[in-house]
Coordinates of C-alpha atoms in Angstrom, one line a residue:
X1 CA 250.7 72.2 53.6
X2 CA 247.6 74.0 54.6
X3 CA 245.5 72.7 51.7
X4 CA 245.8 69.0 52.5
X5 CA 244.9 69.7 56.1
X6 CA 241.8 71.6 55.0
X7 CA 240.8 68.6 52.7
X8 CA 241.4 66.2 55.6
X9 CA 239.2 68.2 58.0
X10 CA 236.5 68.4 55.3
X11 CA 236.6 64.7 54.7
X12 CA 236.4 64.0 58.5
X13 CA 233.3 66.4 58.8
X14 CA 231.5 64.7 55.8
X15 CA 232.3 61.3 57.2
X16 CA 230.9 62.2 60.5
X17 CA 227.7 63.7 59.1
X18 CA 227.1 60.6 56.9
X19 CA 227.8 58.0 59.6
X20 CA 226.8 59.7 62.9
X21 CA 223.8 61.7 61.8
X22 CA 222.5 60.3 58.6
X23 CA 222.4 56.6 59.5
X24 CA 220.2 57.5 62.4
X25 CA 217.8 59.4 60.1
X26 CA 217.8 56.5 57.6
X27 CA 216.8 54.1 60.4
X28 CA 213.9 56.4 61.4
X29 CA 212.8 56.6 57.8
X30 CA 212.9 52.8 57.5
X31 CA 211.0 52.4 60.6
X32 CA 208.3 54.9 59.5
X33 CA 208.0 53.7 55.9
X34 CA 209.4 50.2 55.9
X35 CA 210.5 49.0 52.5
X36 CA 207.8 50.9 50.5
X37 CA 209.6 51.4 47.2
X38 CA 207.4 54.3 46.2
X39 CA 209.1 56.4 48.8
X40 CA 212.3 56.5 46.6
X41 CA 210.5 58.7 44.1
X42 CA 208.0 60.5 46.3
X43 CA 207.9 62.7 49.4
X44 CA 206.6 61.5 52.8
X45 CA 203.0 62.5 53.6
X46 CA 202.6 66.1 54.4
X47 CA 200.5 67.4 57.3
X48 CA 197.4 69.4 56.3
X49 CA 198.2 73.0 56.0
X50 CA 196.5 75.7 58.1
X51 CA 196.8 78.0 55.1
X52 CA 194.5 78.1 52.0
X53 CA 195.5 76.9 48.6
X54 CA 197.2 79.3 46.2
X55 CA 194.3 78.7 43.8
X56 CA 192.1 80.6 46.3
X57 CA 194.1 83.8 46.1
X58 CA 192.3 86.7 44.6
X59 CA 194.5 88.3 42.0
X60 CA 192.7 91.6 41.7
X61 CA 194.1 94.8 43.3
X62 CA 197.5 93.6 44.3
X63 CA 199.6 96.0 42.1
X64 CA 200.8 97.9 45.2
X65 CA 201.4 94.9 47.4
X66 CA 204.7 93.0 48.3
X67 CA 204.9 89.2 47.8
X68 CA 207.4 86.8 49.3
X69 CA 207.8 83.2 48.2
X70 CA 210.3 80.5 47.3
X71 CA 211.2 79.0 43.9
X72 CA 211.7 75.5 45.1
X73 CA 208.4 73.5 45.3
X74 CA 206.5 76.8 44.9
X75 CA 207.2 78.5 41.6
X76 CA 208.5 75.2 40.2
X77 CA 206.3 72.1 39.9
X78 CA 209.2 69.7 40.3
X79 CA 209.7 68.8 44.0
X80 CA 213.4 68.0 43.7
X81 CA 216.2 70.5 42.8
X82 CA 218.5 67.6 41.8
X83 CA 217.9 68.0 38.0
X84 CA 219.0 71.6 38.1
X85 CA 222.2 70.7 39.9
X86 CA 222.7 68.0 37.3
X87 CA 222.3 70.5 34.5
X88 CA 225.0 72.7 35.9
X89 CA 227.3 69.7 36.6
X90 CA 226.8 68.3 33.0
X91 CA 226.6 71.5 31.0
X92 CA 229.0 73.7 33.0
X93 CA 231.3 71.0 34.5
X94 CA 232.0 67.7 32.8
X95 CA 230.5 64.3 32.2
X96 CA 232.6 63.0 35.1
X97 CA 231.2 65.6 37.4
X98 CA 227.7 64.6 36.3
X99 CA 228.4 60.9 36.9
X100 CA 229.7 61.7 40.3
X101 CA 226.5 63.5 41.2
X102 CA 224.4 60.7 39.9
X103 CA 226.4 58.2 42.0
X104 CA 225.7 60.2 45.1
X105 CA 222.0 59.6 44.8
X106 CA 221.9 56.7 47.2
X107 CA 223.7 58.8 49.8
X108 CA 221.4 61.8 49.1
X109 CA 218.4 59.7 49.9
X110 CA 219.4 59.2 53.5
X111 CA 220.4 62.8 54.2
X112 CA 218.2 65.5 55.5
X113 CA 217.3 68.6 53.4
X114 CA 220.3 70.8 54.6
X115 CA 222.9 68.2 54.2
X116 CA 221.6 67.0 50.9
X117 CA 221.9 70.6 49.5
X118 CA 225.4 70.9 50.9
X119 CA 226.6 67.7 49.2
X120 CA 224.9 68.5 45.9
X121 CA 226.4 72.0 46.0
X122 CA 229.9 70.7 46.8
X123 CA 229.9 68.1 43.9
X124 CA 228.4 70.6 41.4
X125 CA 230.4 73.7 42.2
X126 CA 233.8 72.6 43.5
X127 CA 236.3 74.0 41.1
X128 CA 233.7 75.5 38.7
X129 CA 234.4 78.9 37.3
X130 CA 232.1 81.7 38.3
X131 CA 231.9 82.8 34.6
X132 CA 230.6 79.4 33.7
X133 CA 227.8 79.6 36.2
X134 CA 226.9 83.0 34.8
X135 CA 226.6 81.5 31.4
X136 CA 224.5 78.6 32.6
X137 CA 222.0 80.9 34.4
X138 CA 221.7 82.9 31.2
X139 CA 221.6 80.3 28.4
X140 CA 220.8 76.9 29.9
X141 CA 218.6 76.9 33.1
X142 CA 215.9 79.3 31.9
X143 CA 214.4 76.8 29.5
X144 CA 213.9 74.2 32.2
X145 CA 212.7 76.6 34.7
X146 CA 210.1 77.9 32.3
X147 CA 208.9 74.4 31.4
X148 CA 208.4 73.6 35.1
X149 CA 206.7 76.8 36.2
X150 CA 203.6 76.4 38.3
X151 CA 200.9 78.3 36.5
X152 CA 198.8 79.0 39.7
X153 CA 201.9 80.2 41.7
X154 CA 203.1 82.3 38.9
X155 CA 199.7 84.1 38.4
X156 CA 199.8 85.1 42.1
X157 CA 203.4 86.3 41.7
X158 CA 202.7 88.3 38.6
X159 CA 199.8 90.0 40.3
X160 CA 202.0 91.6 42.9
X161 CA 203.8 94.9 42.4
X162 CA 206.9 94.1 44.4
X163 CA 208.3 90.6 44.5
X164 CA 211.0 89.0 46.8
X165 CA 212.2 85.4 46.6
X166 CA 213.7 83.6 49.6
X167 CA 215.3 80.3 48.8
X168 CA 217.7 77.9 50.4
X169 CA 219.1 76.8 47.0
X170 CA 222.3 78.7 45.8
X171 CA 221.3 82.2 44.7
X172 CA 223.6 82.0 41.6
X173 CA 221.4 79.2 40.2
X174 CA 218.1 81.1 40.2
X175 CA 218.7 84.9 40.5
X176 CA 219.2 85.5 36.7
X177 CA 216.1 83.7 35.8
X178 CA 213.9 85.2 38.4
X179 CA 214.9 88.8 37.6
X180 CA 215.1 88.4 33.8
X181 CA 211.9 86.4 33.3
X182 CA 209.8 86.9 36.3
X183 CA 210.6 90.5 37.1
X184 CA 211.5 89.7 40.7
X185 CA 213.0 92.7 42.5
X186 CA 215.2 90.9 45.0
X187 CA 216.5 87.3 45.4
X188 CA 217.8 86.2 48.8
X189 CA 219.4 82.8 48.7
X190 CA 222.3 80.7 49.9
X191 CA 225.6 82.3 49.1
X192 CA 228.5 80.2 47.8
X193 CA 232.2 80.6 48.9
X194 CA 234.6 81.5 46.1
X195 CA 238.4 81.5 45.7
X196 CA 239.3 84.0 43.0
X197 CA 237.2 83.2 40.0
X198 CA 236.3 79.7 41.2
X199 CA 233.7 78.3 43.5
X200 CA 235.2 76.2 46.4
X201 CA 232.0 74.1 46.6
X202 CA 231.4 75.2 50.2
X203 CA 228.8 77.6 51.5
X204 CA 229.7 81.1 52.6
X205 CA 230.1 82.0 56.3
X206 CA 226.3 82.6 56.6
X207 CA 225.6 78.9 55.8
X208 CA 222.4 77.6 54.4
X209 CA 219.7 80.2 54.2
X210 CA 216.8 79.9 56.7
X211 CA 213.8 81.5 55.1
X212 CA 211.9 82.8 58.1
X213 CA 215.1 84.4 59.5
X214 CA 216.0 85.9 56.1
X215 CA 212.5 87.3 55.8
X216 CA 212.8 89.0 59.2
X217 CA 216.2 90.4 58.3
X218 CA 215.0 91.7 55.0
X219 CA 211.7 93.3 56.1
X220 CA 212.6 94.2 59.7
X221 CA 209.5 95.1 61.7
X222 CA 207.2 95.2 58.7
X223 CA 205.6 92.2 57.0
X224 CA 205.1 91.3 53.3
X225 CA 201.5 91.5 52.1
X226 CA 201.4 88.1 50.6
X227 CA 203.4 85.0 51.2
X228 CA 203.3 81.8 49.1
X229 CA 205.0 78.6 50.3
X230 CA 204.8 74.8 50.0
X231 CA 202.6 72.7 52.3
X232 CA 205.7 71.4 54.0
X233 CA 205.8 72.0 57.7
X234 CA 209.1 73.9 57.4
X235 CA 207.3 76.7 55.5
X236 CA 204.7 77.3 58.1
X237 CA 206.9 79.6 60.2
X238 CA 207.9 81.5 57.0
X239 CA 204.3 82.0 56.0
X240 CA 203.1 83.0 59.5
X241 CA 205.3 86.1 59.1
X242 CA 203.2 87.3 56.2
X243 CA 200.0 89.3 56.4
X244 CA 198.2 86.9 54.0
X245 CA 199.5 83.4 53.2
X246 CA 198.9 80.7 50.7
X247 CA 200.4 77.3 50.0
X248 CA 201.0 75.2 46.9
X249 CA 199.6 71.8 47.7
X250 CA 200.5 68.5 46.0
X251 CA 197.5 68.8 43.7
X252 CA 198.8 72.1 42.4
X253 CA 202.2 70.5 41.9
X254 CA 203.8 68.3 39.3
X255 CA 201.0 65.7 39.2
X256 CA 198.3 68.1 38.2
X257 CA 198.2 69.1 34.5
X258 CA 196.2 72.3 35.3
X259 CA 199.4 73.8 36.9
X260 CA 201.4 73.3 33.7
X261 CA 202.5 76.6 32.2
X262 CA 201.4 76.8 28.5
X263 CA 204.0 78.2 26.1
X264 CA 201.8 81.1 25.1
X265 CA 201.7 82.2 28.8
X266 CA 205.4 82.3 29.3
X267 CA 206.4 85.6 30.9
X268 CA 208.8 86.1 28.0
X269 CA 209.1 84.0 24.7
X270 CA 211.7 81.3 24.9
X271 CA 213.5 81.6 21.5
X272 CA 217.2 81.0 22.3
X273 CA 218.7 78.5 24.8
X274 CA 222.0 76.5 24.9
X275 CA 223.3 73.2 26.3
X276 CA 223.3 69.6 25.0
X277 CA 220.6 68.1 27.3
X278 CA 217.1 68.2 25.6
X279 CA 215.1 67.0 28.7
X280 CA 215.1 67.6 32.4
X281 CA 217.8 65.2 33.9
X282 CA 216.0 63.6 36.8
X283 CA 217.9 60.8 38.5
X284 CA 216.1 58.1 36.4
X285 CA 216.6 60.0 33.2
X286 CA 220.3 60.7 33.9
X287 CA 220.8 57.0 34.8
X288 CA 219.3 56.0 31.5
X289 CA 221.4 58.6 29.7
X290 CA 224.7 57.1 31.2
X291 CA 223.6 53.6 30.3
X292 CA 222.8 54.6 26.7
X293 CA 226.0 56.7 26.2
X294 CA 228.4 53.8 25.1
X295 CA 225.8 52.5 22.6
X296 CA 225.0 56.0 21.5
X297 CA 228.6 56.8 20.4
X298 CA 228.8 53.6 18.3
X299 CA 225.3 54.4 16.8
X300 CA 226.3 57.9 15.9
X301 CA 229.5 56.7 14.2
X302 CA 227.5 54.1 12.3
X303 CA 224.9 56.6 11.1
X304 CA 227.5 59.1 10.0
X305 CA 229.3 56.4 8.0
X306 CA 226.0 55.5 6.2
X307 CA 225.8 59.0 4.8
X308 CA 229.5 59.2 3.9
X309 CA 230.0 55.8 2.2
X310 CA 226.7 54.6 0.8
X311 CA 224.4 55.8 -2.0
X312 CA 221.4 58.0 -1.2
X313 CA 218.7 55.3 -1.3
X314 CA 220.6 52.7 0.7
X315 CA 221.8 55.3 3.2
X316 CA 218.2 56.5 3.8
X317 CA 216.9 52.9 4.2
X318 CA 219.5 51.8 6.7
X319 CA 219.3 55.1 8.5
X320 CA 215.6 54.6 9.1
X321 CA 216.2 51.1 10.2
X322 CA 218.8 52.5 12.8
X323 CA 215.9 54.5 14.4
X324 CA 215.9 57.8 12.5
X325 CA 212.4 59.0 11.9
X326 CA 212.3 60.7 8.5
X327 CA 209.2 62.4 7.2
X328 CA 209.4 63.8 3.6
X329 CA 206.7 65.7 1.8
X330 CA 206.6 67.3 -1.6
X331 CA 208.5 66.5 -4.8
X332 CA 211.6 67.5 -6.7
X333 CA 210.9 70.6 -8.9
X334 CA 211.8 70.6 -12.5
X335 CA 214.3 73.1 -13.9
X336 CA 213.2 75.7 -16.3
X337 CA 216.7 76.7 -17.2
X338 CA 219.1 73.7 -17.8
X339 CA 222.2 76.0 -17.6
X340 CA 221.4 77.2 -14.0
X341 CA 220.8 75.3 -10.8
X342 CA 217.8 75.6 -8.5
X343 CA 218.2 77.6 -5.2
X344 CA 216.8 75.7 -2.2
X345 CA 216.0 78.0 0.7
X346 CA 215.7 76.1 4.0
X347 CA 214.7 76.8 7.6
X348 CA 217.8 76.0 9.7
X349 CA 217.6 73.5 12.6
X350 CA 221.0 71.7 12.5
X351 CA 224.1 71.5 10.4
X352 CA 222.6 68.4 8.9
X353 CA 219.8 70.2 7.0
X354 CA 221.5 70.2 3.6
X355 CA 222.7 66.6 4.0
X356 CA 219.2 65.3 4.8
X357 CA 217.7 67.4 2.0
X358 CA 220.3 66.0 -0.5
X359 CA 219.6 62.4 0.7
X360 CA 215.8 62.9 0.4
X361 CA 216.0 64.4 -3.1
X362 CA 218.6 61.7 -4.1
X363 CA 220.7 64.3 -5.8
X364 CA 224.0 66.1 -5.1
X365 CA 223.6 69.6 -3.7
X366 CA 226.1 72.3 -2.7
X367 CA 225.7 74.0 0.7
X368 CA 227.1 77.4 1.6
X369 CA 227.9 78.2 5.2
X370 CA 229.5 81.0 7.2
X371 CA 231.1 78.8 9.8
X372 CA 231.7 75.0 9.8
X373 CA 234.2 73.0 11.8
X374 CA 237.0 71.2 10.0
X375 CA 235.6 67.9 11.3
X376 CA 232.2 68.6 9.9
X377 CA 233.7 69.6 6.5
X378 CA 235.7 66.3 6.6
X379 CA 232.7 64.0 7.2
X380 CA 230.2 66.0 5.1
X381 CA 228.9 63.7 2.3
X382 CA 228.0 66.8 0.2
X383 CA 230.1 69.8 -1.1
X384 CA 230.3 72.7 1.3
X385 CA 231.6 76.2 0.5
X386 CA 232.5 78.9 3.1
X387 CA 231.2 82.4 2.7
X388 CA 233.2 85.4 3.8
X389 CA 230.4 87.8 5.2
X390 CA 231.4 90.2 2.4
X391 CA 228.1 90.7 0.5
X392 CA 229.6 91.4 -2.9
X393 CA 232.1 88.5 -2.8
X394 CA 229.6 86.0 -1.3
X395 CA 227.1 87.0 -4.1
X396 CA 229.7 86.3 -6.8
X397 CA 230.6 82.9 -5.1
X398 CA 226.8 81.8 -5.0
X399 CA 226.3 82.9 -8.6
X400 CA 229.2 80.7 -9.7
X401 CA 227.9 77.8 -7.7
X402 CA 224.4 78.1 -9.2
X403 CA 225.9 78.0 -12.7
X404 CA 227.5 74.7 -11.7
X405 CA 224.4 73.0 -10.1
X406 CA 221.8 73.1 -7.4
X407 CA 222.5 75.2 -4.2
X408 CA 221.2 75.1 -0.6
X409 CA 221.2 78.1 1.5
X410 CA 219.9 78.8 5.1
X411 CA 219.3 82.5 5.1
X412 CA 218.8 82.6 8.9
X413 CA 222.5 82.3 9.3
X414 CA 222.3 80.1 12.4
X415 CA 220.1 77.5 14.0
X416 CA 217.1 77.9 16.2
X417 CA 215.7 75.2 18.4
X418 CA 212.3 76.6 19.2
X419 CA 209.3 77.2 16.9
X420 CA 210.6 80.5 15.5
X421 CA 212.2 81.6 12.4
X422 CA 214.9 84.3 12.6
X423 CA 215.2 87.2 10.1
X424 CA 216.2 86.1 6.6
X425 CA 219.2 87.6 4.9
X426 CA 218.0 88.9 1.6
X427 CA 221.2 88.2 -0.4
X428 CA 219.9 84.9 -1.9
X429 CA 216.8 86.6 -3.4
X430 CA 219.1 88.7 -5.7
X431 CA 220.8 85.8 -7.2
X432 CA 218.1 83.6 -8.6
X433 CA 214.5 83.4 -9.9
X434 CA 214.1 79.6 -9.5
X435 CA 213.7 79.5 -5.7
X436 CA 212.3 76.5 -3.9
X437 CA 211.5 77.0 -0.1
X438 CA 212.0 73.9 2.1
X439 CA 210.5 73.7 5.5
X440 CA 212.7 71.7 7.9
X441 CA 212.1 70.7 11.5
X442 CA 213.7 68.2 13.9
X443 CA 212.9 66.6 17.1
X444 CA 215.3 65.0 19.6
X445 CA 214.6 63.3 23.0
X446 CA 218.0 63.3 24.7
X447 CA 220.7 65.5 23.1
X448 CA 220.6 68.7 21.1
X449 CA 222.6 68.7 17.9
X450 CA 223.4 72.4 18.1
X451 CA 225.5 74.6 20.4
X452 CA 226.4 78.3 20.7
X453 CA 229.2 78.0 23.2
X454 CA 230.4 74.3 22.9
X455 CA 232.3 72.4 20.4
X456 CA 230.5 72.7 17.1
X457 CA 232.4 69.8 15.6
X458 CA 230.4 67.5 17.9
X459 CA 227.0 68.8 16.7
X460 CA 226.3 66.0 14.2
X461 CA 227.5 63.3 16.6
X462 CA 225.3 64.5 19.4
X463 CA 222.3 64.6 17.1
X464 CA 222.9 61.0 15.9
X465 CA 223.4 59.9 19.5
X466 CA 219.7 60.3 20.1
X467 CA 217.8 56.9 20.1
X468 CA 215.1 58.1 17.7
X469 CA 215.9 61.5 16.2
X470 CA 213.3 62.9 13.8
X471 CA 213.7 65.0 10.6
X472 CA 210.6 66.6 8.9
X473 CA 211.3 67.9 5.4
X474 CA 208.6 69.5 3.2
X475 CA 209.6 70.8 -0.3
X476 CA 207.2 73.6 -1.1
X477 CA 206.4 74.8 -4.7
X478 CA 208.7 77.1 -6.5
X479 CA 208.2 80.8 -5.8
X480 CA 206.1 82.4 -8.6
X481 CA 208.2 84.4 -11.0
X482 CA 206.1 87.5 -10.4
X483 CA 207.1 87.4 -6.7
X484 CA 210.9 87.3 -7.4
X485 CA 213.4 90.1 -8.0
X486 CA 214.1 89.3 -11.6
X487 CA 210.7 88.2 -12.9
X488 CA 208.4 90.5 -10.8
X489 CA 210.7 93.4 -9.9
X490 CA 210.3 92.8 -6.1
X491 CA 212.9 94.0 -3.7
X492 CA 215.1 91.4 -2.2
X493 CA 213.8 92.1 1.3
X494 CA 210.2 91.5 0.0
X495 CA 211.1 88.1 -1.4
X496 CA 213.0 87.1 1.7
X497 CA 210.1 88.1 4.0
X498 CA 207.6 86.3 1.7
X499 CA 209.6 83.0 1.8
X500 CA 210.1 83.4 5.6
X501 CA 206.3 83.7 6.0
X502 CA 205.7 80.7 3.7
X503 CA 208.0 78.5 5.7
X504 CA 206.6 79.7 9.0
X505 CA 203.1 78.8 7.9
X506 CA 204.1 75.4 6.7
X507 CA 205.8 74.6 10.0
X508 CA 203.4 76.4 12.4
X509 CA 206.3 78.7 13.5
X510 CA 206.4 82.3 14.3
X511 CA 208.5 84.9 12.3
X512 CA 210.9 87.2 14.2
X513 CA 213.3 89.9 13.3
X514 CA 216.0 88.5 15.5
X515 CA 219.4 87.7 13.9
X516 CA 222.4 85.5 14.4
X517 CA 224.1 88.3 16.3
X518 CA 221.2 88.5 18.8
X519 CA 221.4 84.8 19.5
X520 CA 225.1 84.7 20.2
X521 CA 225.1 87.9 22.2
X522 CA 222.4 86.3 24.5
X523 CA 223.9 82.8 24.7
X524 CA 227.6 83.3 24.4
X525 CA 228.3 86.9 25.0
X526 CA 229.8 87.5 21.5
X527 CA 228.7 88.2 18.0
X528 CA 229.1 84.6 16.8
X529 CA 232.1 85.4 14.6
X530 CA 234.7 82.6 14.8
X531 CA 238.3 83.3 13.9
X532 CA 240.1 81.0 11.4
X533 CA 242.6 79.7 13.9
X534 CA 240.0 78.1 16.1
X535 CA 239.4 74.5 15.3
X536 CA 236.0 74.5 17.1
X537 CA 234.4 76.9 14.7

């Protein structure tokens, strides 16, 4: 009986805030800005700041100083935090939760900053497991934070010896990234109320964090050496409590390309990340995604049926007509031994790599894999064979398959989305001297066709749901006999490393020593070994 009463009071409070307070604010906004449509996507004019621009900050000699700043509109170039709430709602919640957050956009427009954060927090976090948020902060959000880092603000942050971030956004959304990637010592943010292992969607008793009060509580009578904030008036009081203050103006924000953080300047390399969304889900991008979704499902089914039912040439032609960008380079190598197949060694981007290679070569291939869902095996237009992770047994299986025909192997053992190649398993090098490296790369604009913690059976479907997915395949020349184990007496590790370097050079990628285990430990908290009784493997 208590729970319905609590819900009723919460509904009454929200209704009062929306009708009594927000309508007045909306009227003020309409009076000030009229019907200027540009205001829907931009911020109201900001008053000139009394503090100098962050680009004027001297970076030398700050190793012993303490810096205080915010992540919202300071470290991040994007002015709205809505896309990051949407990421948590879609990836950690469900498509219905994401749709509800999108439908709240007209209401969010008329709310002030505090109430807007409360509403987005409630929709995003109500009923969400705390463990899911931990996974989001580790595997999904860092990619989008890194891509939106403000270069000028980060350089000032990196120059300081001690760093403290004060933010009104939920602490759980930013703390992991700030400490892991930016080496921030402490993060003071809005705390969320939990019930057991679930978020209630409400703020804790302390409410929404007020930055200047939090700064006073944290530092007491002392002051941080440097403060960095936005040019918003609300940040002026926060900055006035610092010995030296700078602001990130609009020209240092999202509209200025000089503030974009290049990949080679990332604090840490971005190699692994998870989640289905490939681009930042702004309100307009999310609206387009939901409008595209019904057509995307039908298109994905159509593209899958093309590969399953039609001959290679016709399937490739109709696939290209459906919007698939296919770039093929190289030619089919000739066999030197008619009694043994050719071993194709591929970089691994999606589960569809062997399928696209077979289609482009217009010849049947057999693919070996460590883990494949039952659904993927069912719809695969080529033969697939499971390996057992027992080196001797797997070697015998691959030798038998090579005696029957051509074989495809992805020695990385798992997919990688970024321009890196994982360490190659050397088993394949011991089995054949006719080895053909194949450089494979993909590009998507809306959905990733891989996952570490989601349903792997949906990987091909999500890839084909993209409007114009791209596949790049380059068949390189055969590995010279003198560089193989049998013909040249090379060790299997030497051959594997040589082929990895060949593929990396062809793709413009970087070689790493990371493995499948490293990927799954980071993204999913396990070693990536799926038990036979799980249909999602």
